[in-house]
Short mmCIF file of C-alpha atoms in Angstrom, two decimals:
data_model
loop_
_atom_site.label_atom_id
_atom_site.label_comp_id
_atom_site.label_asym_id
_atom_site.label_seq_id
_atom_site.Cartn_x
_atom_site.Cartn_y
_atom_site.Cartn_z
CA MET A 25 0.00 0.00 0.00
CA ARG A 26 1.31 3.44 -0.90
CA ALA A 27 1.86 5.95 1.88
CA PRO A 28 -0.42 9.03 1.76
CA MET A 29 1.04 11.90 -0.27
CA ILE A 30 0.20 14.52 2.39
CA GLY A 31 -0.28 14.43 6.15
CA SER A 32 -3.68 14.23 7.80
CA GLU A 33 -3.48 17.87 9.02
CA ILE A 34 -3.24 19.19 5.46
CA GLU A 35 -5.85 16.72 4.31
CA ARG A 36 -8.22 17.99 6.99
CA LEU A 37 -7.51 21.62 6.06
CA ILE A 38 -8.33 20.85 2.41
CA GLN A 39 -11.45 18.97 3.42
CA LEU A 40 -12.74 21.88 5.53
CA LEU A 41 -11.84 24.51 2.93
CA SER A 42 -13.72 22.55 0.27
CA LYS A 43 -16.93 23.05 2.27
CA LEU A 44 -16.75 26.84 1.81
CA PRO A 45 -18.99 28.45 -0.80
CA GLY A 46 -17.26 28.72 -4.17
CA LEU A 47 -14.61 26.11 -3.38
CA GLY A 48 -14.49 22.51 -4.54
CA PRO A 49 -11.80 19.92 -3.69
CA ARG A 50 -9.41 21.17 -6.37
CA SER A 51 -9.68 24.87 -5.48
CA ALA A 52 -9.53 23.96 -1.76
CA ARG A 53 -6.20 22.25 -2.44
CA ARG A 54 -4.90 25.40 -4.13
CA ALA A 55 -6.16 27.57 -1.27
CA ALA A 56 -4.53 25.29 1.32
CA LEU A 57 -1.23 25.41 -0.53
CA HIS A 58 -1.49 29.20 -0.78
CA LEU A 59 -2.11 29.47 2.96
CA ILE A 60 0.76 27.16 3.86
CA LYS A 61 3.18 29.08 1.63
CA ARG A 62 2.17 32.29 3.44
CA ARG A 63 2.22 30.83 6.93
CA ASP A 64 3.15 33.99 8.86
CA SER A 65 1.39 36.56 6.74
CA LEU A 66 -1.87 34.64 6.11
CA LEU A 67 -2.31 31.19 7.67
CA VAL A 68 -1.61 32.12 11.30
CA PRO A 69 -3.48 35.47 11.27
CA LEU A 70 -6.42 33.81 9.51
CA SER A 71 -6.61 30.98 12.02
CA GLU A 72 -6.42 33.50 14.89
CA ALA A 73 -9.13 35.67 13.33
CA MET A 74 -11.35 32.64 12.84
CA ALA A 75 -10.84 31.46 16.40
CA LEU A 76 -11.66 34.93 17.70
CA ALA A 77 -14.76 35.20 15.50
CA GLY A 78 -15.85 31.74 16.62
CA GLU A 79 -15.63 32.82 20.24
CA SER A 80 -17.06 36.32 20.04
CA VAL A 81 -19.57 36.57 17.17
CA ARG A 82 -23.15 36.09 18.34
CA ALA A 83 -26.63 36.97 17.12
CA CYS A 84 -27.74 40.34 18.49
CA SER A 85 -30.39 39.85 21.18
CA VAL A 86 -32.37 42.82 19.81
CA CYS A 87 -32.36 42.42 16.02
CA GLY A 88 -30.66 39.09 15.26
CA ASN A 89 -27.73 40.66 13.34
CA LEU A 90 -24.34 38.97 13.68
CA ASP A 91 -21.74 40.94 15.60
CA SER A 92 -19.08 40.51 18.24
CA ARG A 93 -21.00 42.69 20.69
CA ASP A 94 -24.52 42.57 21.97
CA PRO A 95 -26.47 44.72 21.14
CA CYS A 96 -24.85 44.91 17.72
CA ALA A 97 -23.23 48.04 16.29
CA VAL A 98 -26.44 49.02 14.46
CA CYS A 99 -28.68 48.64 17.52
CA ALA A 100 -26.15 50.43 19.73
CA ASP A 101 -25.91 53.42 17.37
CA HIS A 102 -28.03 56.15 19.01
CA SER A 103 -28.04 58.30 15.89
CA ARG A 104 -30.32 55.83 14.11
CA ASP A 105 -34.03 56.38 13.59
CA ARG A 106 -35.70 53.94 15.97
CA SER A 107 -39.18 54.60 14.61
CA ILE A 108 -38.49 52.46 11.50
CA ILE A 109 -37.63 48.76 11.51
CA CYS A 110 -36.46 47.10 8.30
CA VAL A 111 -37.17 43.34 8.28
CA VAL A 112 -34.67 41.17 6.37
CA GLU A 113 -34.19 37.44 5.83
CA ASP A 114 -30.64 37.12 7.15
CA ALA A 115 -27.57 39.09 8.20
CA GLY A 116 -26.26 39.08 4.60
CA ASP A 117 -29.29 41.10 3.51
CA LEU A 118 -28.77 43.52 6.40
CA TRP A 119 -25.17 44.05 5.36
CA ALA A 120 -26.27 44.59 1.73
CA LEU A 121 -28.71 47.32 2.81
CA GLU A 122 -26.09 48.89 5.07
CA ARG A 123 -23.69 49.10 2.12
CA THR A 124 -26.20 51.34 0.32
CA ARG A 125 -26.11 53.90 3.18
CA ALA A 126 -29.69 54.69 2.11
CA PHE A 127 -31.35 53.52 5.32
CA ARG A 128 -30.78 54.98 8.77
CA GLY A 129 -33.38 53.06 10.75
CA THR A 130 -32.96 49.78 12.64
CA TYR A 131 -33.23 46.20 11.42
CA HIS A 132 -34.79 42.89 12.34
CA VAL A 133 -33.37 39.61 11.02
CA LEU A 134 -35.99 36.87 10.55
CA GLY A 135 -33.44 34.08 10.21
CA GLY A 136 -35.00 32.56 7.06
CA LEU A 137 -38.13 32.45 4.93
CA LEU A 138 -41.14 30.20 5.05
CA SER A 139 -40.36 27.17 2.94
CA ALA A 140 -42.40 24.01 2.66
CA LEU A 141 -39.51 22.15 1.01
CA GLN A 142 -37.03 23.02 3.72
CA GLY A 143 -39.62 22.53 6.46
CA VAL A 144 -39.45 26.13 7.70
CA GLY A 145 -42.72 27.27 9.31
CA PRO A 146 -43.70 30.54 11.06
CA ASP A 147 -42.54 29.18 14.43
CA ASP A 148 -39.00 28.80 13.07
CA LEU A 149 -38.72 32.50 12.28
CA ASN A 150 -37.80 35.36 14.62
CA LEU A 151 -41.39 36.71 14.60
CA ASP A 152 -42.28 36.97 18.28
CA SER A 153 -39.46 39.39 19.03
CA LEU A 154 -40.46 41.47 15.98
CA ALA A 155 -44.04 41.71 17.25
CA THR A 156 -42.68 42.79 20.67
CA ARG A 157 -40.47 45.46 19.09
CA ALA A 158 -43.28 46.70 16.82
CA ALA A 159 -45.59 47.08 19.83
CA ASP A 160 -43.31 49.86 21.15
CA PRO A 161 -45.24 53.14 20.64
CA ALA A 162 -42.04 54.76 19.31
CA VAL A 163 -42.11 52.49 16.24
CA ARG A 164 -44.13 53.96 13.33
CA GLU A 165 -43.19 51.87 10.32
CA VAL A 166 -41.99 48.36 9.48
CA ILE A 167 -40.39 47.89 6.05
CA LEU A 168 -40.40 44.33 4.69
CA ALA A 169 -37.19 43.97 2.65
CA LEU A 170 -37.72 40.36 1.64
CA ASN A 171 -36.94 38.53 -1.61
CA ALA A 172 -39.31 39.03 -4.56
CA THR A 173 -39.99 35.30 -4.65
CA VAL A 174 -43.02 33.20 -3.72
CA ASP A 175 -41.36 32.22 -0.41
CA GLY A 176 -40.27 35.81 0.28
CA GLN A 177 -43.69 37.33 -0.38
CA THR A 178 -45.55 34.54 1.44
CA THR A 179 -43.34 35.33 4.44
CA ALA A 180 -44.08 39.05 3.99
CA HIS A 181 -47.83 38.38 4.21
CA VAL A 182 -47.36 36.24 7.33
CA VAL A 183 -45.28 39.02 8.96
CA THR A 184 -47.98 41.55 8.02
CA ASP A 185 -50.63 39.35 9.67
CA ARG A 186 -48.49 39.05 12.79
CA LEU A 187 -48.16 42.86 13.00
CA ALA A 188 -51.89 43.50 12.55
CA GLU A 189 -52.31 44.24 16.26
CA ALA A 190 -49.43 46.73 16.38
CA ASP A 191 -50.06 50.38 15.55
CA VAL A 192 -47.50 50.54 12.73
CA SER A 193 -47.67 51.01 8.98
CA VAL A 194 -46.22 48.07 7.07
CA SER A 195 -44.55 48.67 3.70
CA ARG A 196 -42.43 46.59 1.37
CA LEU A 197 -39.67 47.23 -1.14
CA ALA A 198 -40.82 48.13 -4.66
CA HIS A 199 -40.84 45.42 -7.35
CA GLY A 200 -40.08 46.38 -10.91
CA VAL A 201 -37.53 47.45 -13.50
CA PRO A 202 -33.97 47.25 -12.10
CA ILE A 203 -31.52 50.13 -12.66
CA GLY A 204 -29.93 49.50 -16.05
CA GLY A 205 -32.64 47.00 -16.97
CA GLU A 206 -33.87 46.89 -20.55
CA LEU A 207 -37.58 46.18 -20.94
CA ASP A 208 -36.97 43.80 -23.82
CA TYR A 209 -35.01 41.45 -21.55
CA LEU A 210 -37.30 41.51 -18.52
CA ASP A 211 -39.57 38.58 -17.71
CA ASP A 212 -43.37 38.97 -17.84
CA GLY A 213 -43.77 38.86 -14.07
CA THR A 214 -41.32 41.71 -13.43
CA LEU A 215 -42.87 43.84 -16.19
CA THR A 216 -46.39 43.23 -14.85
CA ALA A 217 -45.28 44.08 -11.30
CA ALA A 218 -43.58 47.23 -12.60
CA LEU A 219 -46.71 48.32 -14.47
CA ARG A 220 -48.89 47.74 -11.44
CA ALA A 221 -46.50 49.68 -9.18
CA ARG A 222 -46.15 52.65 -11.57
CA ARG A 223 -46.23 56.11 -10.07
CA PRO A 224 -46.73 59.63 -11.42
CA LEU A 225 -43.72 61.67 -12.49
CA MET B 1 -33.09 10.16 -24.41
CA GLU B 2 -34.34 13.64 -25.15
CA TRP B 3 -37.72 15.29 -25.31
CA ASP B 4 -39.26 18.77 -25.52
CA ASP B 5 -42.40 19.71 -23.67
CA GLN B 6 -44.07 22.54 -21.81
CA GLY B 7 -43.97 22.43 -18.03
CA ILE B 8 -45.27 24.28 -14.99
CA LEU B 9 -42.68 24.63 -12.26
CA LEU B 10 -43.87 22.98 -9.05
CA ALA B 11 -40.79 23.16 -6.82
CA THR B 12 -37.02 23.55 -6.83
CA ARG B 13 -34.38 22.47 -4.39
CA PRO B 14 -30.78 23.68 -4.37
CA HIS B 15 -28.14 21.32 -5.70
CA GLY B 16 -24.54 22.32 -5.09
CA GLU B 17 -23.82 26.00 -5.37
CA GLY B 18 -25.25 27.04 -8.70
CA ALA B 19 -27.67 24.33 -9.74
CA VAL B 20 -31.18 23.31 -8.70
CA VAL B 21 -33.25 20.18 -9.09
CA ALA B 22 -36.50 21.40 -10.64
CA THR B 23 -39.77 19.48 -10.55
CA LEU B 24 -42.22 20.30 -13.35
CA LEU B 25 -45.71 19.23 -14.29
CA THR B 26 -45.23 18.70 -18.02
CA ARG B 27 -48.08 18.31 -20.48
CA ASN B 28 -47.04 14.97 -21.97
CA HIS B 29 -44.54 13.54 -19.49
CA GLY B 30 -46.33 14.21 -16.20
CA ARG B 31 -44.49 15.22 -13.06
CA HIS B 32 -40.82 15.14 -13.94
CA SER B 33 -37.64 16.29 -12.22
CA GLY B 34 -34.26 17.21 -13.65
CA LEU B 35 -31.07 19.05 -12.82
CA VAL B 36 -30.92 22.65 -14.03
CA ALA B 37 -27.33 23.83 -14.35
CA GLY B 38 -27.11 27.52 -13.40
CA GLY B 39 -30.61 27.41 -11.94
CA ARG B 40 -29.60 29.86 -9.22
CA SER B 41 -28.02 32.34 -11.64
CA PRO B 42 -29.57 35.82 -11.96
CA ARG B 43 -30.67 34.90 -15.51
CA LEU B 44 -32.74 31.87 -14.52
CA ARG B 45 -33.58 32.47 -10.85
CA GLY B 46 -36.58 34.70 -11.60
CA ALA B 47 -38.08 32.17 -14.00
CA LEU B 48 -37.80 29.28 -11.57
CA GLU B 49 -40.61 30.30 -9.26
CA PRO B 50 -43.56 28.00 -8.52
CA GLY B 51 -46.26 28.38 -11.17
CA SER B 52 -43.95 29.56 -13.98
CA LEU B 53 -44.75 28.15 -17.42
CA LEU B 54 -41.53 26.98 -19.08
CA ALA B 55 -40.40 25.46 -22.34
CA ALA B 56 -38.48 22.41 -21.19
CA ARG B 57 -35.97 20.14 -22.88
CA TRP B 58 -35.01 17.05 -20.87
CA ARG B 59 -31.95 14.94 -21.59
CA GLY B 60 -30.91 11.75 -19.83
CA ARG B 61 -29.32 8.42 -20.68
CA LEU B 62 -32.26 6.42 -19.32
CA ALA B 63 -35.84 7.52 -18.59
CA GLU B 64 -35.36 6.60 -14.90
CA HIS B 65 -32.36 8.91 -14.52
CA LEU B 66 -32.65 12.37 -13.03
CA GLY B 67 -31.32 13.88 -16.26
CA HIS B 68 -30.84 17.54 -17.14
CA PHE B 69 -33.41 20.20 -17.95
CA THR B 70 -32.79 23.14 -20.24
CA LEU B 71 -35.51 25.65 -19.42
CA GLU B 72 -36.77 28.78 -21.15
CA PRO B 73 -39.35 31.01 -19.46
CA VAL B 74 -42.69 31.33 -21.28
CA LYS B 75 -44.89 33.03 -18.70
CA GLY B 76 -44.57 33.80 -15.00
CA TYR B 77 -47.67 33.89 -12.81
CA ALA B 78 -46.38 34.25 -9.25
CA ALA B 79 -45.42 37.93 -9.56
CA LEU B 80 -49.03 38.77 -10.49
CA PHE B 81 -50.12 37.80 -6.99
CA PHE B 82 -47.29 39.11 -4.82
CA ASP B 83 -49.61 41.77 -3.38
CA ALA B 84 -52.63 39.45 -2.98
CA ALA B 85 -51.91 37.20 -0.02
CA ALA B 86 -54.75 34.69 -0.50
CA ARG B 87 -54.28 34.37 -4.29
CA LEU B 88 -50.54 33.83 -3.80
CA ALA B 89 -51.38 31.21 -1.18
CA ALA B 90 -53.74 29.53 -3.68
CA LEU B 91 -51.01 29.39 -6.35
CA SER B 92 -48.53 27.93 -3.86
CA SER B 93 -51.12 25.46 -2.61
CA ALA B 94 -52.01 24.23 -6.12
CA CYS B 95 -48.32 23.66 -6.97
CA ALA B 96 -47.67 21.91 -3.65
CA LEU B 97 -50.72 19.65 -4.06
CA VAL B 98 -49.73 18.57 -7.57
CA ASP B 99 -46.15 18.02 -6.41
CA SER B 100 -47.31 15.88 -3.47
CA ALA B 101 -50.12 13.95 -5.13
CA LEU B 102 -48.77 12.95 -8.54
CA ALA B 103 -46.60 9.96 -9.29
CA ASP B 104 -43.53 10.61 -11.44
CA HIS B 105 -43.70 10.34 -15.25
CA GLU B 106 -47.47 9.71 -15.36
CA PRO B 107 -48.98 12.00 -18.04
CA HIS B 108 -52.02 14.05 -17.02
CA PRO B 109 -52.53 16.56 -19.85
CA ALA B 110 -55.96 17.55 -18.48
CA LEU B 111 -54.38 18.42 -15.15
CA PHE B 112 -51.70 20.48 -16.90
CA ASP B 113 -54.33 22.46 -18.82
CA GLY B 114 -56.50 22.75 -15.69
CA LEU B 115 -53.62 24.17 -13.66
CA LEU B 116 -52.86 26.79 -16.30
CA ALA B 117 -56.56 27.69 -16.48
CA LEU B 118 -56.60 28.04 -12.69
CA PHE B 119 -53.64 30.45 -12.77
CA ASP B 120 -55.51 32.60 -15.29
CA LEU B 121 -58.66 32.54 -13.14
CA LEU B 122 -56.72 33.47 -9.99
CA ASP B 123 -56.51 36.98 -11.46
CA GLY B 124 -60.33 37.23 -11.66
CA PRO B 125 -63.09 37.99 -9.15
CA ALA B 126 -64.32 34.40 -8.55
CA TRP B 127 -60.82 33.01 -8.01
CA ALA B 128 -61.61 31.21 -4.75
CA GLU B 129 -64.55 29.29 -6.21
CA ALA B 130 -62.35 28.42 -9.22
CA TYR B 131 -59.69 27.10 -6.85
CA VAL B 132 -62.16 24.80 -5.06
CA ARG B 133 -63.47 23.54 -8.43
CA TRP B 134 -59.87 22.86 -9.46
CA GLU B 135 -59.32 20.73 -6.34
CA VAL B 136 -62.51 18.78 -7.14
CA GLY B 137 -61.06 18.25 -10.64
CA LEU B 138 -57.71 17.15 -9.20
CA LEU B 139 -59.47 14.51 -7.09
CA ALA B 140 -61.41 13.29 -10.13
CA GLU B 141 -58.34 13.18 -12.38
CA LEU B 142 -56.46 11.05 -9.86
CA GLY B 143 -59.29 8.59 -9.30
CA PHE B 144 -60.86 10.01 -6.14
CA GLY B 145 -63.74 11.89 -7.78
CA LEU B 146 -66.73 13.07 -5.77
CA ASP B 147 -70.18 12.02 -6.95
CA LEU B 148 -72.13 15.26 -6.77
CA ASP B 149 -74.77 14.52 -9.43
CA ARG B 150 -77.46 12.72 -7.45
CA CYS B 151 -78.35 11.62 -3.93
CA ALA B 152 -76.57 8.42 -2.90
CA VAL B 153 -79.68 7.29 -0.96
CA SER B 154 -82.73 8.44 -2.92
CA GLY B 155 -81.23 8.97 -6.38
CA ALA B 156 -82.87 12.41 -6.50
CA ASN B 157 -80.94 15.44 -7.63
CA ASP B 158 -83.02 18.21 -6.09
CA TYR B 159 -81.24 20.26 -3.44
CA LEU B 160 -78.14 18.20 -2.81
CA ALA B 161 -76.75 19.69 0.41
CA TYR B 162 -74.28 17.26 2.02
CA VAL B 163 -71.48 14.87 1.10
CA SER B 164 -70.65 11.64 2.89
CA PRO B 165 -67.09 11.93 4.28
CA ARG B 166 -66.66 8.20 3.72
CA THR B 167 -67.90 7.67 0.16
CA GLY B 168 -67.67 11.16 -1.36
CA ARG B 169 -71.26 10.88 -2.59
CA ALA B 170 -73.80 13.68 -2.23
CA VAL B 171 -77.12 13.42 -0.39
CA THR B 172 -80.14 15.71 -0.48
CA ALA B 173 -80.98 18.13 2.33
CA SER B 174 -83.97 16.08 3.47
CA VAL B 175 -82.08 12.76 3.53
CA GLY B 176 -78.97 14.20 5.17
CA GLU B 177 -80.63 16.43 7.78
CA PRO B 178 -80.75 13.80 10.60
CA TYR B 179 -77.04 13.07 10.06
CA ARG B 180 -75.86 16.62 9.38
CA ASP B 181 -73.26 16.52 12.18
CA ARG B 182 -71.53 13.62 10.48
CA LEU B 183 -71.77 14.91 6.90
CA LEU B 184 -69.75 17.56 5.07
CA PRO B 185 -71.75 20.57 3.75
CA LEU B 186 -71.86 20.79 -0.05
CA PRO B 187 -71.41 24.40 -1.22
CA ASP B 188 -74.12 25.74 -3.56
CA PHE B 189 -71.63 26.53 -6.32
CA LEU B 190 -70.51 22.88 -6.43
CA ALA B 191 -74.12 21.68 -6.47
CA GLY B 192 -74.85 23.73 -9.61
CA ARG B 193 -76.95 26.33 -7.77
CA GLY B 194 -74.64 29.25 -8.57
CA GLY B 195 -73.81 31.25 -5.49
CA GLY B 196 -70.37 31.31 -3.99
CA GLY B 197 -68.93 33.77 -1.51
CA PRO B 198 -66.52 33.37 1.41
CA ALA B 199 -68.62 31.03 3.58
CA GLU B 200 -69.36 28.72 0.65
CA VAL B 201 -65.69 28.69 -0.36
CA MET B 202 -64.73 27.75 3.21
CA SER B 203 -67.14 24.80 3.05
CA GLY B 204 -65.61 23.84 -0.29
CA LEU B 205 -62.05 23.98 1.07
CA LYS B 206 -63.04 21.80 4.03
CA LEU B 207 -64.78 19.34 1.69
CA THR B 208 -61.92 18.95 -0.78
CA GLY B 209 -59.33 19.13 2.01
CA HIS B 210 -60.95 16.13 3.68
CA PHE B 211 -60.78 13.98 0.56
CA LEU B 212 -57.33 15.17 -0.48
CA GLN B 213 -56.03 14.26 2.95
CA ARG B 214 -57.85 10.97 3.10
CA GLY B 215 -57.48 9.73 -0.45
CA LEU B 216 -54.45 11.30 -2.06
CA LEU B 217 -52.01 12.43 0.56
CA ASN B 218 -51.99 9.73 3.23
CA GLY B 219 -53.30 11.87 6.04
CA SER B 220 -51.53 15.21 5.82
CA LEU B 221 -52.02 18.23 3.59
CA PRO B 222 -48.96 20.16 2.35
CA PRO B 223 -48.16 23.20 4.57
CA ALA B 224 -49.01 25.56 1.68
CA ARG B 225 -52.56 24.09 1.48
CA VAL B 226 -52.95 24.35 5.26
CA ARG B 227 -51.83 28.00 5.13
CA LEU B 228 -54.34 28.79 2.36
CA GLN B 229 -57.25 27.42 4.38
CA GLU B 230 -56.07 29.20 7.56
CA ARG B 231 -55.62 32.49 5.72
CA TYR B 232 -59.04 32.21 4.14
CA ALA B 233 -60.70 31.23 7.43
CA ASN B 234 -59.06 34.14 9.28
CA ALA B 235 -60.10 36.61 6.59
CA VAL B 236 -63.70 35.30 6.69
CA ALA B 237 -63.74 35.51 10.51
CA ARG B 238 -62.48 39.10 10.46
CA GLY B 239 -64.87 40.05 7.65
CA ASP B 240 -61.91 41.26 5.53
CA GLN B 241 -62.05 41.59 1.79
CA ILE B 242 -60.19 38.54 0.52
CA GLY B 243 -57.59 39.52 -2.05
#
């Protein structure tokens, strides 16, 4: 029997790297080799950063965002408008909206969307804490920034139902023609939604 | 093997990072699944929503293999109902029922045409009645049809008002009255007396739900169907306009 070409530590590193999004076994091997070649400048700092993140990053107890402090940086920022809550599916969506710098309110992370196939029901989502937050008289509006998909909009309607008791207005992101979109290339559904959501100039 | 057909997307599940396994109700090849390479790409993602009508080409070495789909969007329906909670729930429910109830590769062209007709009617005023009629048609197409033409006891067909939960056969108001607690109410619009409206639709959903659960789905309705009935019942209870 031939001896293994590489040690079990490297094998394990490759195996774990190959589970990351965008990496397969071959690219994981290249990444592992790259890390090992840059041991002091990349491998050790990366492993330390990952260990630190693993220890300190938690879901914010207020909004569900991921951060190393609780409440998270967004919830702790007193300059934000606390009368508006923007509801998103996960922390990635929150970060995307933050990158725009177009929103200065607070967020609420649902932690997923309703999905029959993945067995996600209303009880699996972070809805109770949203209802509690929305019941605060200081909150005037809840914006549903959820995907323009059947699962996303079904979830939006369930959230709207859950907020029926609260004295807040519920709005959602507009659906329609994207910036740079050419009508000729848009699908029927997007065009229909855009026509229905038209507004005066 | 290779074939071309039209298909209505019933469900997708992620496969790897960029692909999905799509399940379609095709006109001539029944419920059929296949791998869609790039199914999560921006180009295709919007077209792969439940209810979308697609031009499908399936390729596989053997008919039993999963195979690959190449899909082109023809018409999307879901986006029409994004703002109408109950209609969106009806579209999701219809797709989930077909996905749960049909065996693979068994052609049901009438069901394909019926589902497309339902999607068109969901945009109209009597959408809820149309949905209940579609479920009655689904039961009939799959061999669990209700007998709503004449009374199972007297043979009469005047004022059929109840359905036996065991046999699925209608009975008249006079015959069924002593047993009304054990029978399912038959809505007027299913008995050919016109009518309709929220209360009648609720009766219809309970009626078809009972037989779907009992006959087709081995005891449990898909969550999307449960949500439709709950949403409709809540809206009726609150007296809301049902959109």
